[in-house]
Short mmCIF file of C-alpha atoms in Angstrom, two decimals:
data_model
loop_
_atom_site.label_atom_id
_atom_site.label_comp_id
_atom_site.label_asym_id
_atom_site.label_seq_id
_atom_site.Cartn_x
_atom_site.Cartn_y
_atom_site.Cartn_z
CA MET W 1 12.70 0.04 -19.95
CA MET W 2 9.93 -2.00 -18.34
CA ARG W 3 7.33 0.29 -17.00
CA ARG W 4 5.92 -0.31 -13.53
CA LYS W 5 2.38 0.72 -13.06
CA ARG W 6 0.76 2.67 -10.22
CA TYR W 7 -1.35 1.24 -7.50
CA VAL W 8 1.36 -0.99 -6.30
CA PHE W 9 0.17 -0.27 -2.87
CA LEU W 10 -2.71 -2.79 -3.42
CA TRP W 11 -0.05 -5.54 -3.63
CA SER W 12 1.69 -4.35 -0.49
CA ILE W 13 -1.60 -4.45 1.51
CA LEU W 14 -2.07 -8.01 0.11
CA PHE W 15 1.41 -9.06 1.26
CA VAL W 16 0.74 -8.09 4.86
CA LEU W 17 -2.62 -9.83 4.68
CA LEU W 18 -0.92 -13.05 3.54
CA VAL W 19 1.71 -12.89 6.16
CA VAL W 20 -1.03 -12.42 8.89
CA VAL W 21 -3.18 -15.23 7.45
CA GLY W 22 -0.18 -17.48 7.14
CA ALA W 23 0.58 -17.22 10.89
CA ALA W 24 -3.03 -16.85 12.24
CA THR W 25 -4.27 -19.93 10.31
CA GLY W 26 -0.92 -21.88 10.72
CA TYR W 27 -2.07 -25.40 9.90
CA ALA W 28 1.38 -26.77 10.60
CA ALA W 29 4.23 -25.72 12.84
CA TYR W 30 6.61 -25.45 9.87
CA LEU W 31 4.37 -22.87 8.17
CA THR W 32 4.35 -20.58 11.19
CA ASP W 33 8.19 -20.94 11.22
CA GLN W 34 8.25 -19.90 7.55
CA VAL W 35 6.10 -16.88 8.33
CA LYS W 36 8.42 -15.85 11.11
CA GLU W 37 11.37 -16.26 8.83
CA THR W 38 9.73 -14.11 6.11
CA ALA W 39 8.89 -11.42 8.70
CA SER W 40 12.44 -11.50 9.89
CA GLU W 41 14.00 -11.25 6.53
CA SER W 42 11.70 -8.42 5.47
CA HIS W 43 12.28 -6.29 8.64
CA GLN W 44 14.09 -2.97 8.23
CA GLY W 45 13.76 -0.32 10.84
CA LEU W 46 13.57 3.41 10.38
CA GLU W 47 16.43 5.74 11.31
CA ARG W 48 14.21 7.67 13.62
CA GLY W 49 13.66 4.61 15.82
CA GLU W 50 10.47 2.92 16.84
CA LYS W 51 8.43 5.96 17.71
CA SER W 52 7.14 8.74 15.35
CA ASP W 53 8.12 12.21 16.32
CA LYS W 54 4.32 12.95 16.26
CA ARG W 55 3.77 10.49 19.09
CA THR W 56 4.27 11.05 22.81
CA LYS W 57 4.86 7.42 23.32
CA GLU W 58 5.35 4.17 21.43
CA VAL W 59 2.24 2.42 20.16
CA THR W 60 1.41 -1.15 19.43
CA PRO W 61 -1.36 -2.59 17.21
CA ALA W 62 -2.68 -4.84 20.03
CA LYS W 63 -3.94 -1.92 22.10
CA ASP W 64 -3.53 1.39 20.27
CA HIS W 65 -4.95 3.03 17.13
CA THR W 66 -2.12 2.88 14.57
CA SER W 67 -1.20 3.89 11.04
CA VAL W 68 0.69 2.16 8.25
CA LEU W 69 2.15 3.78 5.21
CA PHE W 70 2.16 1.40 2.23
CA ILE W 71 4.89 2.25 -0.35
CA GLY W 72 5.05 0.84 -3.81
CA ILE W 73 8.36 1.43 -5.69
CA ASP W 74 9.84 0.72 -9.10
CA ASP W 75 12.83 -1.30 -8.21
CA SER W 76 13.46 -2.98 -11.53
CA ASP W 77 16.93 -4.12 -12.68
CA GLN W 78 16.86 -1.39 -15.27
CA ARG W 79 16.80 1.29 -12.53
CA SER W 80 19.38 -0.43 -10.28
CA ASN W 81 21.83 2.35 -10.65
CA ALA W 82 19.32 5.14 -10.00
CA ALA W 83 17.29 6.13 -6.94
CA SER W 84 13.85 4.66 -7.02
CA ARG W 85 10.80 6.81 -6.80
CA SER W 86 7.58 5.71 -5.13
CA ASP W 87 5.01 4.60 -7.64
CA ALA W 88 2.19 4.58 -5.12
CA LEU W 89 1.47 5.67 -1.57
CA VAL W 90 -1.38 4.85 0.69
CA LEU W 91 -1.75 5.72 4.35
CA ALA W 92 -3.95 3.28 6.32
CA THR W 93 -5.26 4.09 9.75
CA PHE W 94 -6.54 1.42 12.13
CA ASN W 95 -8.97 2.10 14.97
CA GLU W 96 -8.63 -0.61 17.69
CA ASP W 97 -12.01 0.02 19.24
CA ASP W 98 -14.23 -0.89 16.22
CA LYS W 99 -11.60 -2.66 14.15
CA SER W 100 -12.23 -0.27 11.30
CA ILE W 101 -9.67 0.76 8.58
CA LYS W 102 -9.38 3.85 6.44
CA MET W 103 -7.07 3.92 3.49
CA LEU W 104 -6.01 7.24 1.90
CA ASN W 105 -4.57 7.17 -1.67
CA ILE W 106 -1.88 9.80 -2.00
CA PRO W 107 -1.36 10.73 -5.74
CA ARG W 108 2.28 10.29 -6.62
CA ASP W 109 2.51 13.58 -8.39
CA SER W 110 1.11 15.51 -5.35
CA LEU W 111 3.05 18.75 -4.96
CA THR W 112 4.25 18.95 -1.35
CA TYR W 113 7.21 20.14 0.82
CA ILE W 114 9.97 17.51 1.13
CA PRO W 115 12.01 18.09 4.35
CA GLU W 116 14.93 16.02 3.01
CA VAL W 117 15.71 18.70 0.39
CA GLY W 118 13.91 21.74 1.78
CA TYR W 119 11.63 22.59 -1.06
CA GLU W 120 8.33 21.54 -2.76
CA ASP W 121 8.38 18.65 -5.34
CA LYS W 122 6.27 15.62 -6.28
CA ILE W 123 5.86 13.37 -3.26
CA ALA W 124 7.12 10.46 -5.41
CA HIS W 125 10.52 12.10 -5.33
CA ALA W 126 10.80 11.88 -1.55
CA HIS W 127 11.88 8.32 -1.86
CA ALA W 128 14.60 9.17 -4.40
CA PHE W 129 15.81 11.93 -2.13
CA GLY W 130 15.67 10.19 1.24
CA GLY W 131 14.50 6.65 0.89
CA ILE W 132 11.91 5.13 3.19
CA ASP W 133 12.73 7.57 5.97
CA GLY W 134 12.34 10.50 3.65
CA THR W 135 8.99 9.32 2.41
CA VAL W 136 7.65 8.74 5.94
CA GLU W 137 8.79 12.19 7.04
CA THR W 138 7.16 13.83 4.06
CA VAL W 139 3.84 12.11 4.48
CA GLU W 140 3.79 12.93 8.24
CA ARG W 141 4.44 16.61 7.44
CA MET W 142 1.84 16.82 4.66
CA LEU W 143 -1.00 15.17 6.64
CA ASP W 144 0.08 16.22 10.22
CA VAL W 145 -0.48 12.68 11.48
CA PRO W 146 2.00 10.05 12.68
CA VAL W 147 3.15 7.22 10.49
CA ASP W 148 3.70 4.40 12.94
CA TYR W 149 4.74 1.67 10.45
CA TYR W 150 5.54 1.31 6.83
CA VAL W 151 5.39 -1.53 4.30
CA GLN W 152 7.45 -1.18 1.10
CA VAL W 153 7.22 -3.57 -1.87
CA ASN W 154 8.23 -3.71 -5.42
CA PHE W 155 5.99 -4.80 -8.31
CA ASN W 156 7.57 -8.14 -9.00
CA SER W 157 5.51 -10.51 -6.80
CA PHE W 158 1.92 -9.97 -7.86
CA VAL W 159 1.95 -12.40 -10.83
CA GLU W 160 3.90 -14.95 -8.69
CA ILE W 161 1.36 -14.84 -5.87
CA VAL W 162 -1.63 -15.32 -8.08
CA ASP W 163 -0.06 -18.15 -9.93
CA SER W 164 1.13 -19.80 -6.67
CA ILE W 165 -2.52 -20.20 -5.53
CA GLY W 166 -3.60 -21.58 -8.94
CA GLY W 167 -5.13 -18.38 -10.22
CA ILE W 168 -8.36 -16.68 -9.11
CA THR W 169 -11.97 -16.80 -10.25
CA TYR W 170 -13.15 -13.44 -11.28
CA ASP W 171 -16.05 -11.98 -13.22
CA VAL W 172 -14.31 -10.02 -15.95
CA PRO W 173 -16.51 -6.97 -16.66
CA PHE W 174 -15.52 -6.51 -20.35
CA ASP W 175 -13.39 -7.90 -23.19
CA ILE W 176 -9.84 -6.69 -22.95
CA LYS W 177 -6.65 -6.86 -24.97
CA GLU W 178 -3.72 -5.57 -22.89
CA GLN W 179 0.13 -5.77 -22.59
CA ASN W 180 1.75 -8.22 -20.18
CA SER W 181 4.18 -7.34 -17.45
CA ALA W 182 7.04 -7.29 -19.89
CA ASP W 183 5.09 -4.62 -21.89
CA GLN W 184 4.47 -6.89 -24.88
CA ALA W 185 1.53 -5.33 -26.51
CA GLY W 186 -1.65 -7.40 -26.98
CA ALA W 187 -0.20 -10.40 -25.12
CA ILE W 188 -3.13 -10.67 -22.79
CA GLU W 189 -6.67 -11.23 -24.15
CA LEU W 190 -9.78 -11.79 -21.91
CA SER W 191 -13.49 -12.12 -22.74
CA GLU W 192 -16.24 -10.88 -20.58
CA GLY W 193 -17.54 -13.20 -18.01
CA LYS W 194 -16.80 -15.23 -14.88
CA GLN W 195 -13.63 -17.33 -15.27
CA LEU W 196 -10.32 -18.52 -13.86
CA ILE W 197 -7.55 -16.10 -14.59
CA ASN W 198 -3.84 -16.47 -13.99
CA GLY W 199 -1.29 -13.95 -12.59
CA GLU W 200 -0.55 -12.09 -15.84
CA GLU W 201 -4.27 -11.85 -16.69
CA ALA W 202 -5.11 -10.56 -13.21
CA LEU W 203 -2.38 -7.96 -13.48
CA ALA W 204 -3.51 -6.80 -16.87
CA LEU W 205 -7.09 -6.48 -15.69
CA ALA W 206 -6.04 -4.58 -12.63
CA ARG W 207 -3.93 -1.98 -14.36
CA THR W 208 -5.73 -1.41 -17.63
CA ARG W 209 -7.05 2.16 -17.99
CA LYS W 210 -8.57 1.96 -21.41
CA TYR W 211 -12.00 0.67 -20.73
CA ASP W 212 -13.56 2.62 -17.91
CA SER W 213 -12.84 5.50 -15.55
CA ASP W 214 -10.06 5.80 -12.89
CA LEU W 215 -12.66 5.44 -10.18
CA ALA W 216 -14.03 2.24 -11.74
CA ARG W 217 -10.54 0.87 -12.16
CA GLY W 218 -9.84 1.57 -8.48
CA GLU W 219 -12.88 -0.36 -7.46
CA ARG W 220 -11.95 -3.21 -9.77
CA GLN W 221 -8.42 -3.38 -8.25
CA MET W 222 -9.93 -3.59 -4.76
CA GLU W 223 -12.17 -6.37 -5.86
CA ILE W 224 -9.24 -8.37 -7.31
CA ILE W 225 -7.26 -7.94 -4.11
CA GLN W 226 -10.11 -9.16 -2.03
CA GLN W 227 -10.65 -12.15 -4.27
CA ILE W 228 -6.94 -13.03 -3.94
CA PHE W 229 -7.28 -12.83 -0.26
CA ARG W 230 -10.36 -15.05 -0.19
CA GLU W 231 -8.78 -17.68 -2.30
CA THR W 232 -5.44 -17.63 -0.37
CA VAL W 233 -7.18 -18.43 2.89
CA SER W 234 -8.94 -21.37 1.21
CA ALA W 235 -7.49 -24.82 1.53
CA LYS W 236 -6.17 -24.46 -2.06
CA GLY W 237 -4.22 -21.24 -1.22
CA LEU W 238 -2.92 -22.40 2.15
CA SER W 239 -1.40 -25.50 0.58
CA ASN W 240 0.84 -23.23 -1.55
CA MET W 241 1.61 -20.68 1.20
CA ASP W 242 5.31 -21.46 1.22
CA GLU W 243 5.61 -20.24 -2.40
CA VAL W 244 3.59 -17.06 -1.50
CA LEU W 245 5.90 -16.44 1.42
CA ALA W 246 9.06 -16.88 -0.62
CA SER W 247 7.85 -14.13 -3.00
CA ILE W 248 6.92 -11.87 -0.17
CA SER W 249 10.40 -12.27 1.48
CA ALA W 250 12.15 -11.27 -1.69
CA ASN W 251 9.99 -8.18 -2.37
CA MET W 252 9.03 -6.53 0.91
CA LYS W 253 10.59 -4.32 3.48
CA THR W 254 8.81 -3.28 6.73
CA ASN W 255 9.43 -2.09 10.26
CA LEU W 256 6.67 -4.35 11.51
CA THR W 257 7.89 -7.21 13.56
CA PHE W 258 6.30 -10.78 13.26
CA ASN W 259 4.43 -10.14 16.62
CA GLU W 260 3.17 -6.72 15.44
CA MET W 261 1.88 -8.24 12.11
CA ILE W 262 -0.03 -10.86 13.98
CA GLN W 263 -1.69 -8.23 16.11
CA PHE W 264 -3.47 -6.93 13.05
CA LYS W 265 -5.26 -10.32 12.47
CA ASP W 266 -8.65 -9.19 14.02
CA TYR W 267 -8.87 -6.42 11.39
CA PHE W 268 -8.35 -8.80 8.53
CA LEU W 269 -10.16 -11.93 9.62
CA GLN W 270 -13.59 -10.44 10.46
CA LYS W 271 -16.78 -12.39 9.63
CA GLU W 272 -17.74 -9.70 7.08
CA ASN W 273 -14.42 -10.17 5.25
CA PHE W 274 -11.75 -7.73 4.82
CA THR W 275 -13.18 -4.24 4.16
CA PHE W 276 -12.05 -0.63 4.49
CA ASP W 277 -13.14 2.90 3.84
CA LYS W 278 -11.44 4.45 0.77
CA MET W 279 -10.28 8.05 0.84
CA GLN W 280 -8.88 10.38 -1.90
CA LEU W 281 -7.02 13.68 -1.80
CA GLU W 282 -8.81 16.32 -3.78
CA GLY W 283 -6.92 18.44 -6.18
CA GLU W 284 -6.29 19.38 -9.79
CA GLY W 285 -3.45 18.37 -12.14
CA GLY W 286 -1.73 20.85 -14.38
CA PHE W 287 1.57 22.20 -15.57
CA THR W 288 3.70 24.71 -13.69
CA GLY W 289 7.02 26.30 -14.68
CA HIS W 290 8.74 23.11 -13.49
CA GLY W 291 6.51 20.44 -14.86
CA TRP W 292 3.30 18.60 -14.32
CA TYR W 293 1.96 18.31 -10.74
CA TYR W 294 -1.13 17.40 -8.81
CA GLN W 295 -2.05 20.63 -6.81
CA LEU W 296 -3.78 19.66 -3.56
CA ALA W 297 -6.80 21.59 -2.58
CA GLN W 298 -5.89 23.00 0.85
CA GLU W 299 -9.31 23.00 2.55
CA PRO W 300 -10.10 19.42 1.61
CA LEU W 301 -6.51 18.44 2.68
CA ALA W 302 -7.08 19.94 6.16
CA ALA W 303 -10.36 18.12 6.43
CA THR W 304 -8.65 14.86 5.43
CA SER W 305 -6.02 15.39 8.13
CA ASP W 306 -8.84 15.91 10.67
CA GLU W 307 -10.67 12.86 9.60
CA LEU W 308 -7.50 10.75 9.95
CA LYS W 309 -6.81 12.22 13.37
CA ASP W 310 -10.33 11.50 14.49
CA HIS W 311 -9.95 7.86 13.35
CA LEU W 312 -6.72 7.56 15.31
CA GLU W 313 -8.36 9.48 18.18
CA LEU W 314 -5.39 11.75 18.34
CA GLN W 315 -7.29 14.82 19.42
CA ASP W 316 -4.77 17.27 20.72
CA SER W 317 -2.08 14.65 21.52
CA VAL W 318 -0.22 15.31 18.21
CA ALA W 319 1.53 18.70 17.75
CA SER W 320 0.84 20.49 14.58
CA GLU W 321 3.68 21.36 12.12
CA ASP W 322 3.71 25.02 13.22
CA GLU W 323 3.84 24.16 16.89
CA GLU W 324 6.77 21.75 16.16
CA GLU W 325 8.60 24.48 14.28
CA ASN W 326 7.97 27.12 17.06
CA SER W 327 9.35 24.80 19.74
CA MET W 328 12.70 24.40 17.83
#
């Protein structure tokens, strides 16, 4: 079985960036039409409707502070008859006032309560139990913040996108020998130094865990995504935007409409380039009687929830989980 690696959320962030760039920089009318078609084909609403239960009214990226949950799934052919788990989850919050972005990485093995089944389990299982809606509901309950939008992607498009823009120039930090996307051992070899790398090479560099720490790998992945973004908005990248959009259309689902996507453009097209504050959930991994879980530290979890609420400027406008349960 082909293994799909974690941190798929990075690709989903990239997909939204590319759709926004494709429309915001539309160098020809037909490109804008393609972007609209891509957004339309990728659109899938939530069963709850447009508004989170943790909101008192509907929000829009044009004038409100909003949140987007990025969901990366393993949706390979080998698992077509089984429910997919989420390989990666990131909640991004967007503050409209200063155009700042915070991105919280949620470990896939985090032990938390899953409303769909009524007991605690790995948060990755929420998607298998309840799909996109089950995942959104679980994240909202765990962090006590609204999830206004979601973007779900599978792993297939990363290699295609890098190749469609002719590869990227990247300063490889060390020699590597790594498997390719088909798990063929030693298929990818790179030497240290600045060079042009293709999609398979970029993927191997982004996902390898043998040469440095998890923290360093995360930083490296962010750098690769930012470099893909820079080269996509160049003349070289824009000339191949139709190929990029075709890959996105086949591999993304979102409740964002075309108009809502475009409203994020000011966040992504700033003079200082696309940047964001990275956040992590503190905890400790270990075995329980039911398997290996990432046990979240409760005080830091509460502090993270408060930080996200502050960034969204929710204050007391969102009811806590206890208040919601007491009102039932």
